XYZ file of C-alpha atoms in Angstrom:
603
model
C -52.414 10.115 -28.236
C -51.565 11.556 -31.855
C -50.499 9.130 -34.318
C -47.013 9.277 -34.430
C -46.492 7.091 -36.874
C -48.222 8.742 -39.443
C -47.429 12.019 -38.190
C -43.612 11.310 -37.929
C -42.920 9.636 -40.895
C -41.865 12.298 -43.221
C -39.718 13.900 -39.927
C -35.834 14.236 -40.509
C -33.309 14.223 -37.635
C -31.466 17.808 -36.454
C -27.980 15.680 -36.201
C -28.242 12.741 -38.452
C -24.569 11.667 -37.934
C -24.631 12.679 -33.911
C -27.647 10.328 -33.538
C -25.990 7.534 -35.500
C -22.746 7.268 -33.192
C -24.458 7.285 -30.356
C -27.081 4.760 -31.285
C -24.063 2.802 -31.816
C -22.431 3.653 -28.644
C -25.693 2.238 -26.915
C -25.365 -0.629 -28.568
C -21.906 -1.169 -27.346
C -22.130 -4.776 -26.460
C -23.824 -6.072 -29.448
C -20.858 -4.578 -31.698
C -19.684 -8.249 -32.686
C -23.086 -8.903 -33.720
C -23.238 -5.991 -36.177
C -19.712 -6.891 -37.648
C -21.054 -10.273 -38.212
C -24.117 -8.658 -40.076
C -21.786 -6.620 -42.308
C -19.684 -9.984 -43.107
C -23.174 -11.590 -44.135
C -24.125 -9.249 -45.748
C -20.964 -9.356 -48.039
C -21.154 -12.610 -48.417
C -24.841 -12.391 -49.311
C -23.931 -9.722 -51.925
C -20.852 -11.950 -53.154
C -23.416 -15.463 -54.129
C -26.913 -13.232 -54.736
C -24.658 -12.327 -57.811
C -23.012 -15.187 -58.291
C -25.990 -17.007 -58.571
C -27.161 -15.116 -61.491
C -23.582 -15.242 -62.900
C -23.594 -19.096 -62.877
C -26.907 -19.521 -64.222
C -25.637 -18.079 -67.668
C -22.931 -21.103 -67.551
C -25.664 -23.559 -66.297
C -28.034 -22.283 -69.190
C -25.616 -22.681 -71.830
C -24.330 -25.587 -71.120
C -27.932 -26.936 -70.866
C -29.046 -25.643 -74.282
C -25.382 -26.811 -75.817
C -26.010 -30.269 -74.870
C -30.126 -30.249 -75.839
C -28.564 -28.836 -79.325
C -26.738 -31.797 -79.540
C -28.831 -34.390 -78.323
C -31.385 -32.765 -81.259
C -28.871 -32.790 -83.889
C -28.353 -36.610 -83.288
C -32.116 -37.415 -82.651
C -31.063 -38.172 -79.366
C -32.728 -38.697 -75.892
C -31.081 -36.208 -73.094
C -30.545 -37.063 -69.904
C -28.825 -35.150 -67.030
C -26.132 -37.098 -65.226
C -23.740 -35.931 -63.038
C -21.074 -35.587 -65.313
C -23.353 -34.340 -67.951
C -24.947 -31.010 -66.546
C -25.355 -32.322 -63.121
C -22.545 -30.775 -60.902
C -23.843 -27.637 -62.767
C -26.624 -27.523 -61.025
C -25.695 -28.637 -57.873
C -23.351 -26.083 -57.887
C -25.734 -23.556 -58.733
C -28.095 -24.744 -56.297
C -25.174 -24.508 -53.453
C -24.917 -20.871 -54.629
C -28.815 -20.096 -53.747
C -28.489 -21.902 -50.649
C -25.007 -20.266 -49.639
C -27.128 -16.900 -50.369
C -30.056 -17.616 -48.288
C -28.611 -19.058 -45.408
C -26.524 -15.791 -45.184
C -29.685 -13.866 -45.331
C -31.216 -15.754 -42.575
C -28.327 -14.820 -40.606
C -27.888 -11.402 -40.835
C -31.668 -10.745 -40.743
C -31.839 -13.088 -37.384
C -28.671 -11.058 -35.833
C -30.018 -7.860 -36.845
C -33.709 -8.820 -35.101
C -31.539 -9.497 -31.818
C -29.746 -6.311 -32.293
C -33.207 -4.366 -32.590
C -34.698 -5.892 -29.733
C -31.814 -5.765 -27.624
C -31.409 -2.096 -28.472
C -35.298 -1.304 -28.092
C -34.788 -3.228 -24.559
C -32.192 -1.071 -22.739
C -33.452 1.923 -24.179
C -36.992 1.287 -22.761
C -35.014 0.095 -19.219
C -33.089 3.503 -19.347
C -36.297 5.244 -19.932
C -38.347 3.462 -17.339
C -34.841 4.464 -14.619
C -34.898 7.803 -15.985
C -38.595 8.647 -14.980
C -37.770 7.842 -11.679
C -35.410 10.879 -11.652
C -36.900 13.061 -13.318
C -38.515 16.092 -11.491
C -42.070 16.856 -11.098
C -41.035 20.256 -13.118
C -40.713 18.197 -16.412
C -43.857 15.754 -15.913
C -45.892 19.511 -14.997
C -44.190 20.653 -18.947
C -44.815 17.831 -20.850
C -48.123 15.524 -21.938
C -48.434 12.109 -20.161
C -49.070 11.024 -23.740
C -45.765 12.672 -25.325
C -43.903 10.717 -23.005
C -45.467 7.482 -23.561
C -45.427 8.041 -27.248
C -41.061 8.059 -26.617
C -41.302 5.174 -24.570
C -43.416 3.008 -26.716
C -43.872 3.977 -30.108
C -40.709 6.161 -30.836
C -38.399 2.641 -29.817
C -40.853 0.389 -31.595
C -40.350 2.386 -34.800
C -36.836 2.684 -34.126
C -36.525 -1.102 -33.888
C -38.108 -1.813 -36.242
C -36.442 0.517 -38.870
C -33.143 -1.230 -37.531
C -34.807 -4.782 -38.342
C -36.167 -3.683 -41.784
C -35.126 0.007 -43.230
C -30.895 -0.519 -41.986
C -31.074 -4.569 -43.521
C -32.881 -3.639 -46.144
C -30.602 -0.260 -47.005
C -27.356 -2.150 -46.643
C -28.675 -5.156 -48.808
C -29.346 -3.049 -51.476
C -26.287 -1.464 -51.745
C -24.319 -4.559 -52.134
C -26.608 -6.067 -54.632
C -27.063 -3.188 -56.506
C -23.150 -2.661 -56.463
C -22.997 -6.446 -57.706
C -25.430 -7.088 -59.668
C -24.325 -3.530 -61.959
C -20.618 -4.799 -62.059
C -21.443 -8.308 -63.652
C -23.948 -6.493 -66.079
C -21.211 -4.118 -67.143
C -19.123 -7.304 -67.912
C -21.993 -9.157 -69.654
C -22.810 -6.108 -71.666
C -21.516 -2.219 -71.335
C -24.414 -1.527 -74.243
C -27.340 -3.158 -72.454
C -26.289 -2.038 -68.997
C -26.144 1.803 -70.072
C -29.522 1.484 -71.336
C -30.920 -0.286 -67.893
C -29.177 3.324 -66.094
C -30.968 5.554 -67.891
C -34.347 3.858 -67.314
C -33.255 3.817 -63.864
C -32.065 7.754 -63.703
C -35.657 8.211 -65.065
C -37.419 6.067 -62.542
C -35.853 7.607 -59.445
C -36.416 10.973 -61.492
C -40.099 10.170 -61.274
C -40.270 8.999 -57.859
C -38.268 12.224 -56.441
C -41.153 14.312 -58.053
C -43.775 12.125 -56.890
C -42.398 11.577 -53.571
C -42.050 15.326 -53.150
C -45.527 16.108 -53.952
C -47.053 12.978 -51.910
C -45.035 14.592 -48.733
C -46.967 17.673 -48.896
C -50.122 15.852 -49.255
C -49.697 13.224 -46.769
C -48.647 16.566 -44.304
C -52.224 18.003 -44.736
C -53.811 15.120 -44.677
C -52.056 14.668 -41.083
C -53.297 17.979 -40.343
C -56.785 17.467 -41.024
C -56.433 14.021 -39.010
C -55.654 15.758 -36.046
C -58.232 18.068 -36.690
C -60.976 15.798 -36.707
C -59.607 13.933 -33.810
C -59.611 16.833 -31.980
C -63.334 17.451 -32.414
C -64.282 13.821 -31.971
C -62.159 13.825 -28.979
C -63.670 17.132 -27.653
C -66.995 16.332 -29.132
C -67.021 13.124 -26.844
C -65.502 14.929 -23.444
C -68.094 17.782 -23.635
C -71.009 15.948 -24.655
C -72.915 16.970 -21.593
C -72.344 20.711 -21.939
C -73.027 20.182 -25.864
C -76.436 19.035 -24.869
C -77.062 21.707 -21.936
C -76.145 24.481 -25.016
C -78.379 22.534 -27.748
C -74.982 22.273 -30.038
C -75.107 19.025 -31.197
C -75.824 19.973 -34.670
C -73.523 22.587 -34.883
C -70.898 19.613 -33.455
C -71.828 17.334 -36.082
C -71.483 19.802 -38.541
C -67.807 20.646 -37.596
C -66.978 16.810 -37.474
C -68.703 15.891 -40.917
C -67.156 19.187 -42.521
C -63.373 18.104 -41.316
C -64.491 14.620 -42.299
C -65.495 15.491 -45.967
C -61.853 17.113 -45.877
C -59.817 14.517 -44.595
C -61.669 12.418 -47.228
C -60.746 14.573 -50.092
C -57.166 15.178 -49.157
C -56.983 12.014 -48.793
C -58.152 10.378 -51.792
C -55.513 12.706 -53.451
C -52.872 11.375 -51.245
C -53.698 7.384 -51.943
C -53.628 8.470 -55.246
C -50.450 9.884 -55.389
C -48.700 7.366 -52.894
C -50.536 4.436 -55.018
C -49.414 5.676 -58.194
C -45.498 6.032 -57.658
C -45.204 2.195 -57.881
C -47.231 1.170 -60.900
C -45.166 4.305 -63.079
C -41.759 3.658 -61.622
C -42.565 -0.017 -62.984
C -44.192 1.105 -66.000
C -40.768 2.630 -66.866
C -39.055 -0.708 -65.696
C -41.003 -2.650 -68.609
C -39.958 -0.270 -71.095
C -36.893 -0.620 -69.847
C -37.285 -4.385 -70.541
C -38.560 -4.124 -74.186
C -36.131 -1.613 -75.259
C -32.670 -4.133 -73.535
C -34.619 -7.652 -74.652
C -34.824 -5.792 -78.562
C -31.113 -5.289 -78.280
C -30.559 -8.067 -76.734
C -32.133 -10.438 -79.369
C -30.245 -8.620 -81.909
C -27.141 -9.293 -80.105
C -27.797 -12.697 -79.442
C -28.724 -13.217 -83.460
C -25.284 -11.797 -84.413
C -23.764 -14.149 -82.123
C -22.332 -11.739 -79.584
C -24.388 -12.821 -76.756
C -25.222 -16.696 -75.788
C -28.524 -17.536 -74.556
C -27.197 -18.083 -70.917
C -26.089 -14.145 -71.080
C -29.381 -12.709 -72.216
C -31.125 -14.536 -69.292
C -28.743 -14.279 -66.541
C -28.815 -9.796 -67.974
C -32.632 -9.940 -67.106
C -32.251 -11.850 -63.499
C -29.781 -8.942 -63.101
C -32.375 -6.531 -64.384
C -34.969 -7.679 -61.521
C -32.023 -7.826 -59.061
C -30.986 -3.714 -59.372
C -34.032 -2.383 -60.403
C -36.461 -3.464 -57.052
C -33.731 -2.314 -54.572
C -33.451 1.490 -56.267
C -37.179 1.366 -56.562
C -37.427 0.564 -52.620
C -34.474 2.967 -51.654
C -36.091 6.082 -51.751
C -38.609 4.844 -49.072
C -35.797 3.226 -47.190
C -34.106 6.526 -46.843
C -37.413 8.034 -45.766
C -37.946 5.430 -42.965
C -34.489 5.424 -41.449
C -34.731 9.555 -41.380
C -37.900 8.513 -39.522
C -36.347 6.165 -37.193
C -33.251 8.717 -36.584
C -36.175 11.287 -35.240
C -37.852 8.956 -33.148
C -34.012 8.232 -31.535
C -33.466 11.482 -31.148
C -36.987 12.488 -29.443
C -35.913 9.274 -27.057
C -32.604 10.403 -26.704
C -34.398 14.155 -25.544
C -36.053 12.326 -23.181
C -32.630 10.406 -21.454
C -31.095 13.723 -21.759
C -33.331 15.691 -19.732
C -31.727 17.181 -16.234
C -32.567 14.829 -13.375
C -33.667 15.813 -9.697
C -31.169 16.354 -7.221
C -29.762 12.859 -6.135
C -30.120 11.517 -2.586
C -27.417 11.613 -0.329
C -25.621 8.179 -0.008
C -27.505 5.957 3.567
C -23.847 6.812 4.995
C -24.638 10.138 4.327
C -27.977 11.193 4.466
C -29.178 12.745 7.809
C -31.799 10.939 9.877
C -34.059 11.235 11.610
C -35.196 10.658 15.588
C -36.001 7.154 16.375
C -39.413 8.830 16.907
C -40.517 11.787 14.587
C -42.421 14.141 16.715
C -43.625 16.429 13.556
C -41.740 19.467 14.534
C -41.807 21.327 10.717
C -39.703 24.933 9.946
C -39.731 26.488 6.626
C -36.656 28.967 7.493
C -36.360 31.835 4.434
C -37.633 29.792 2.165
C -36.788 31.105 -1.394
C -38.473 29.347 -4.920
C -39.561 30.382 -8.063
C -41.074 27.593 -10.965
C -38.394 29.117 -13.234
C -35.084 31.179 -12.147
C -35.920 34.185 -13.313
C -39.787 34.093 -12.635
C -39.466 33.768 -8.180
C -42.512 33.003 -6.095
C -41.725 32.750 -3.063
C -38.876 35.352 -1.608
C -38.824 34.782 2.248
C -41.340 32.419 3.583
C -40.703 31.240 7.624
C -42.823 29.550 9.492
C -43.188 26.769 12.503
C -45.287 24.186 12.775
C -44.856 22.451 16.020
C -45.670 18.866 17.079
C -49.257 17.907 17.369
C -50.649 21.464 15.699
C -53.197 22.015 12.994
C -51.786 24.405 10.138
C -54.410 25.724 7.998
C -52.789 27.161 4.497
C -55.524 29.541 2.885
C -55.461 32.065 0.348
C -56.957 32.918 -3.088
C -56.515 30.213 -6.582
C -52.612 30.315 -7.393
C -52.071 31.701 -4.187
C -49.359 29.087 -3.785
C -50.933 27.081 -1.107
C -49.881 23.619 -3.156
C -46.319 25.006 -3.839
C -45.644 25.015 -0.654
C -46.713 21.251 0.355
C -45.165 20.189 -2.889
C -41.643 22.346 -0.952
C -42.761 19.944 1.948
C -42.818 16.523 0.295
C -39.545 17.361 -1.989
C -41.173 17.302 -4.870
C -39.723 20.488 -5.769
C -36.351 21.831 -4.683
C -36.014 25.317 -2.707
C -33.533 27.657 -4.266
C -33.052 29.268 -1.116
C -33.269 28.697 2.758
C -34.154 25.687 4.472
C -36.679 23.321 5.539
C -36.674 20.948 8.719
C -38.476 18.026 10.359
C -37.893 17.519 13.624
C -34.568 19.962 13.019
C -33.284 17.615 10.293
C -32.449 19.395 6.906
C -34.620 17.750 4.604
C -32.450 18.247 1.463
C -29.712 16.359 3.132
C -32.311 12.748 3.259
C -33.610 10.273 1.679
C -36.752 11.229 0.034
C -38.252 7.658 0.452
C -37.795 8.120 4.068
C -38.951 11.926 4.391
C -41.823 11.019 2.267
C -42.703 8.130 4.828
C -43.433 10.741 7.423
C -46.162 11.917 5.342
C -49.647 10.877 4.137
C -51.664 12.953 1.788
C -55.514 13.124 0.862
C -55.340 15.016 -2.455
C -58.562 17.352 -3.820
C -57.989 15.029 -6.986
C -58.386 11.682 -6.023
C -56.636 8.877 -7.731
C -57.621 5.069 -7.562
C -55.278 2.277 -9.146
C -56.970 -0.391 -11.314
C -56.728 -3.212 -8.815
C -59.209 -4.320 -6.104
C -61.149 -2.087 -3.521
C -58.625 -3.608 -0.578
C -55.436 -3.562 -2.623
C -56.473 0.680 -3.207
C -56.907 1.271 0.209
C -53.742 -0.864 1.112
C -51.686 1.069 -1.651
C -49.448 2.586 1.184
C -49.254 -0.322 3.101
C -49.290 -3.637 1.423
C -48.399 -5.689 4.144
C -51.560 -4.856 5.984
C -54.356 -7.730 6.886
C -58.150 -7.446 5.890
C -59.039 -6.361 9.622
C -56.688 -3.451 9.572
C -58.278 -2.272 5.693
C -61.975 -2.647 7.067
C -60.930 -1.132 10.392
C -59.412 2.029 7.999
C -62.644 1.797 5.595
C -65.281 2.547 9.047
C -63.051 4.860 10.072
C -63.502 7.170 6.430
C -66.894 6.189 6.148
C -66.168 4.041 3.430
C -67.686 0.290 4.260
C -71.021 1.207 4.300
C -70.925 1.429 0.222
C -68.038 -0.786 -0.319
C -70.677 -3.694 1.192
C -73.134 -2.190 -1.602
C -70.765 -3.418 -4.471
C -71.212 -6.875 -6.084
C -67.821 -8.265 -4.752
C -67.115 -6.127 -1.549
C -63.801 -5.710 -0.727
C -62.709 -7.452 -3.667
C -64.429 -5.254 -6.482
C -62.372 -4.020 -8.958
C -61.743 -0.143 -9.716
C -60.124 2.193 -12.010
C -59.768 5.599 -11.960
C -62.150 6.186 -15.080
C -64.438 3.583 -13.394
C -67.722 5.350 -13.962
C -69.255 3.035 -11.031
C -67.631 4.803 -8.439
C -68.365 8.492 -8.038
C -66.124 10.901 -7.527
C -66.858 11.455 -3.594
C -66.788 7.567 -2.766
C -63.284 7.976 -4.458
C -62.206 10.550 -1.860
C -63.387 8.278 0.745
C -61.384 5.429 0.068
C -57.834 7.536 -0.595
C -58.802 9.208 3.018
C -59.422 5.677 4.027
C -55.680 4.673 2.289
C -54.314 7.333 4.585
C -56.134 6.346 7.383
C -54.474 2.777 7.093
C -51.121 3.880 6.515
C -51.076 5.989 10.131
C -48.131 8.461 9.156
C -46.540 10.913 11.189
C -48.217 14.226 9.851
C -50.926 14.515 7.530
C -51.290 16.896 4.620
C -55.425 17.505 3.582
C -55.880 19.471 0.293
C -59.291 19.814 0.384
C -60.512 16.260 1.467
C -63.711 16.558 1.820
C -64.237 18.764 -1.374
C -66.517 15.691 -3.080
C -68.674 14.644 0.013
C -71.852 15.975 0.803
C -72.084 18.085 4.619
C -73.333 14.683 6.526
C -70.277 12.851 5.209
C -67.737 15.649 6.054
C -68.991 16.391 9.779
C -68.595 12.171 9.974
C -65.182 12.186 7.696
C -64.468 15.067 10.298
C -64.992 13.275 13.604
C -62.299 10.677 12.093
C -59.594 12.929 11.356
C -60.079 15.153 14.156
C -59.166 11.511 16.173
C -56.536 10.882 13.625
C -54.783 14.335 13.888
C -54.945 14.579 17.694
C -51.159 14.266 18.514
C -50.157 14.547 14.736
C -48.833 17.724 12.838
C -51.537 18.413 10.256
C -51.251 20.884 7.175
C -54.769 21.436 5.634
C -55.397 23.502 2.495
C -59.054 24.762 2.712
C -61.217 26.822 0.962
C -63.975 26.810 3.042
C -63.098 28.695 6.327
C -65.318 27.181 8.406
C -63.228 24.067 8.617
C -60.442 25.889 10.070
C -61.493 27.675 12.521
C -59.813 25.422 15.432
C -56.580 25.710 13.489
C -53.642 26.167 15.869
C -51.973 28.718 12.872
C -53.635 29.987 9.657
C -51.537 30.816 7.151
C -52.584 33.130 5.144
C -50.874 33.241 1.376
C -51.060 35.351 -1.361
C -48.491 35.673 -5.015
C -46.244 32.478 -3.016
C -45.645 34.702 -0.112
C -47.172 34.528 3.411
C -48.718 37.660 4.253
C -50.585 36.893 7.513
C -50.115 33.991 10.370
C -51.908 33.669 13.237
C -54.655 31.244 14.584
C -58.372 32.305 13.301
C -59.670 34.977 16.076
C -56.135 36.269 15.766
C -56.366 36.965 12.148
C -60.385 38.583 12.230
C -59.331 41.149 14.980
C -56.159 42.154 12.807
C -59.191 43.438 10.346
C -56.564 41.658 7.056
C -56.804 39.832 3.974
C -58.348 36.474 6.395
C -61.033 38.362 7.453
C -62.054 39.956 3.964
C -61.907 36.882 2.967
C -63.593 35.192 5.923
C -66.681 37.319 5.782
C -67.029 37.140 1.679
C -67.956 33.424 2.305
C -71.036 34.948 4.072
C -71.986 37.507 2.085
């Protein structure tokens, strides 16, 4: 998966203001908590400057009464009546100021994380509806990248970047008011160190983007070529390439270190020159400040309280260049997530009032009727398909790669829609039920097998949890699958993944047969079953479906012809279209397409 949040964090949203309201629409039931946020924050604003404020009045009355106390060679001591409540009062100021911060920053959290929460529940309902059209367009890792690191960025722009952004602006606001009353002079000379700084840091900030955006490209790059380096590292040894692989990953290597010593540089630098500028800053108001404070026009408690002020605007315009930055960040990420929510759904199912069902007992009676579909709408595949499987028969489905052959089990099992015609079980419309209980009817053994991390027993009882240890082994003898299971170190109970290198890829087609086996549906669908067993294991894998299809419709997609020769109807398929039906001694005397391609596979 790329790194998004590198990758993304220069990225700027289309709508910026459409993405806004309806991040706050989604976050309609945590409204009160934002509009206590804002009040914090206000009041945070109101004593962060107060406190700075006050201190000028706690100062000078501190260095009045140490003046005195000198002048009469006298001890000083703080009462309460003598400097005391000062200080308590400025002290109530601080803590007025920081408990406000806690609680907008612990309301804003909740907000986040609330937020982050639904979004990632709507996301986990919406993959449930969407079609298998938008998973077949669409990386599994761009979608996991929406789901996970899109909302965490999002959240946690809300808990930092929004906070941070809105604190700012009220104590920059405040602290520049109460400098213009201290001191219009001073304070004009603090803006135009400031108008320099963010001068600086627009250049800089410019310049670092491009930078940082080919140093992203040259990451991906080398990714790329570790990534590929690593997948094809048998066929890089079989070709004698690995020094010409090296090569490529030390040459993008030597890049992504150059570019990216620049780019440190650059985003490294921005901070010590903006502050550079902020001490000179510094020097030049404390020079005019002293000279001020000589001719009497500003009081000791003044020139301090001006430099807490200093510190107070100066770090939040420093910061909210980078804030912006973020938030755009975080506005992209909510609108890739919002792409996501927004994406057209399947069909819905018909409400169980509704829906048409099926016989008590499903007797595997399949039509395709003038079947019409096409991927896209103006790109058709398949014009007028009709066919009938009837109870009990075997339906082969052959033809040449992209033929269609899958299309039209994936037309079966719903996971497409037809555009055109119909297709029935048992003379039930299929688009008119439930797809949970269509899909019921049906158990597939897939050319691709898939295993679930879990144990060996829990995999083969994926389709039917409720089934006891008996029923799994009986299932596992019956796909030639407990002979090796017994091999592993924990039987039954070893656990498997689908990258599990332990477990080749033919014992893996064994134990999703077996998973069929177990779950004893109503007709089977076989895309290439046996592709990954050797010729002993298919004639035994063969004995046990030919005893698990008797009585059952079966569709089986086969490229070797040989298997299909009993079929009760061939299907022959070519461009999404049927072209020739019939069983297989049928098809060889009609002299067609099946018997070209019959005979090539004993040339």
């Amino acid at each position: 998966m790329r790194d998004v949040d590198d990758e993304d964090e220069d990225e700027k949203p289309r709508d910026t203001w459409a993405t806004v309201r309806r991040l706050w629409s989604e976050a309609a039931g945590d409204h009160w908590r934002f509009y206590i946020v804002f009040a914090s924050i206000v009041f945070y604003a109101i004593f962060n400057t107060a406190a700075p404020a006050y201190s000028a009045r706690v100062i000078d009355e501190l260095w009045g009464h140490i003046q005195v106390a000198f002048a009469n060679n006298a001890t000083f001591n703080i009462t309460w009546e003598n400097c005391g409540r000062t200080i308590f009062i400025y002290f109530m100021i601080w803590t007025a100021a920081a408990s406000f911060y806690a609680l907008q920053s612990f309301l804003m959290s909740s907000v986040a994380e609330r937020l982050n929460l639904r979004l990632r529940n709507r996301i986990a309902q919406k993959l449930n509806r969407l079609p298998l059209a938008f998973f077949d367009a669409h990386r599994p890792g761009e979608v996991v990248s929406r789901a996970t690191n899109d909302l965490d960025k999002m959240s946690e722009s809300m808990q930092r970047g929004l906070l941070q952004l809105l604190v700012s602006i009220g104590t920059v606001v405040g602290a520049v008011s109460v400098m213009f009353v201290f001191s219009v002079q001073l304070t004009l000379v603090f803006l135009f160190f400031t108008a320099l700084s963010l001068l600086v840091t627009k250049v800089v900030s410019r310049r670092t983007h491009d930078v940082t955006g080919e140093r992203q490209e040259w990451v991906s790059k080398i990714t790329s070529a570790v990534e590929e380096g690593y997948s094809g590292r048998l066929v890089i040894r079989a070709f004698n390439r690995e020094r010409q692989s090296s090569a490529e990953v030390h040459e993008a290597s030597g890049e992504l270190a150059r570019v990216s010593t620049k780019a440190d540089f650059m985003i490294n630098a921005v901070g010590p020159a903006v502050r550079f500028i902020g001490r000179l800053a510094q020097i030049v108001i404390a020079l005019v400040g002293c000279s001020m404070l000589v001719a009497g026009h500003m009081t000791v408690g003044v020139f301090q309280a001006f430099f807490q002020f200093i510190y107070e605007a100066s770090e939040p315009m420093t910061q909210l260049s980078f804030t912006f930055n973020s938030l755009q960040s975080a506005l992209a990420s909510a609108e890739r997530v919002f792409d996501l929510l927004d994406e057209p759904e399947m069909e819905a199912d018909p409400l169980p009032d509704k829906a048409a069902k099926l016989p008590g007992r499903v007797e595997g009676r399949v039509s395709f009727e003038h079947v019409r579909f096409g991927y896209s709408p103006d790109k058709p595949l398949m014009r007028d398909v009709s066919f009938t499987a009837e109870p009990g028969q075997k339906i082969a489905v052959v033809g040449t790669t992209g033929a269609g052959k899958t299309t039209l089990i994936n037309l079966l099992m719903r996971f497409y829609e037809i555009d055109g015609g119909r297709i029935t079980l048992d003379g039930v419309d299929t688009s008119r039920m439930d797809r949970g209980e269509l899909r019921q009817q049906f158990g597939m053994v897939l050319q691709d097998a898939w295993l679930f991390d879990g144990t060996i027993a829990e995999n083969i009882a994926y389709g039917c949890p409720e089934a006891t240890r008996d029923e799994i082994v009986a299932a596992a003898r019956a796909a030639q699958v407990d002979f090796f299971v017994r091999t592993m170190p924990q039987g039954y109970d070893t656990r498997v993944a689908n990258d599990a290198e332990s477990i080749s890829q033919g014992q893996r087609q064994l134990l999703t047969i077996a998973r069929v086996l177990l779950n004893n549906p109503a007709i089977l669908i076989l895309d290439e079953a046996t592709s990954s067993v050797d010729t002993r294991t298919e004639l035994a894998i063969g004995r046990a479906m030919d005893a698990l299809m008797r009585g059952r419709t079966s569709f089986v997609i086969a490229h070797r012809l040989s298997t299909i020769v009993d079929a009760d109807l061939i299907l022959v398929m070519d461009h999404g279209n049927i072209i020739e039906q019939g069983t297989h001694k049928e098809l060889l005397a009609a002299e067609g397409a099946y018997a070209d391609l019959y005979l090539s596979q004993f040339a």
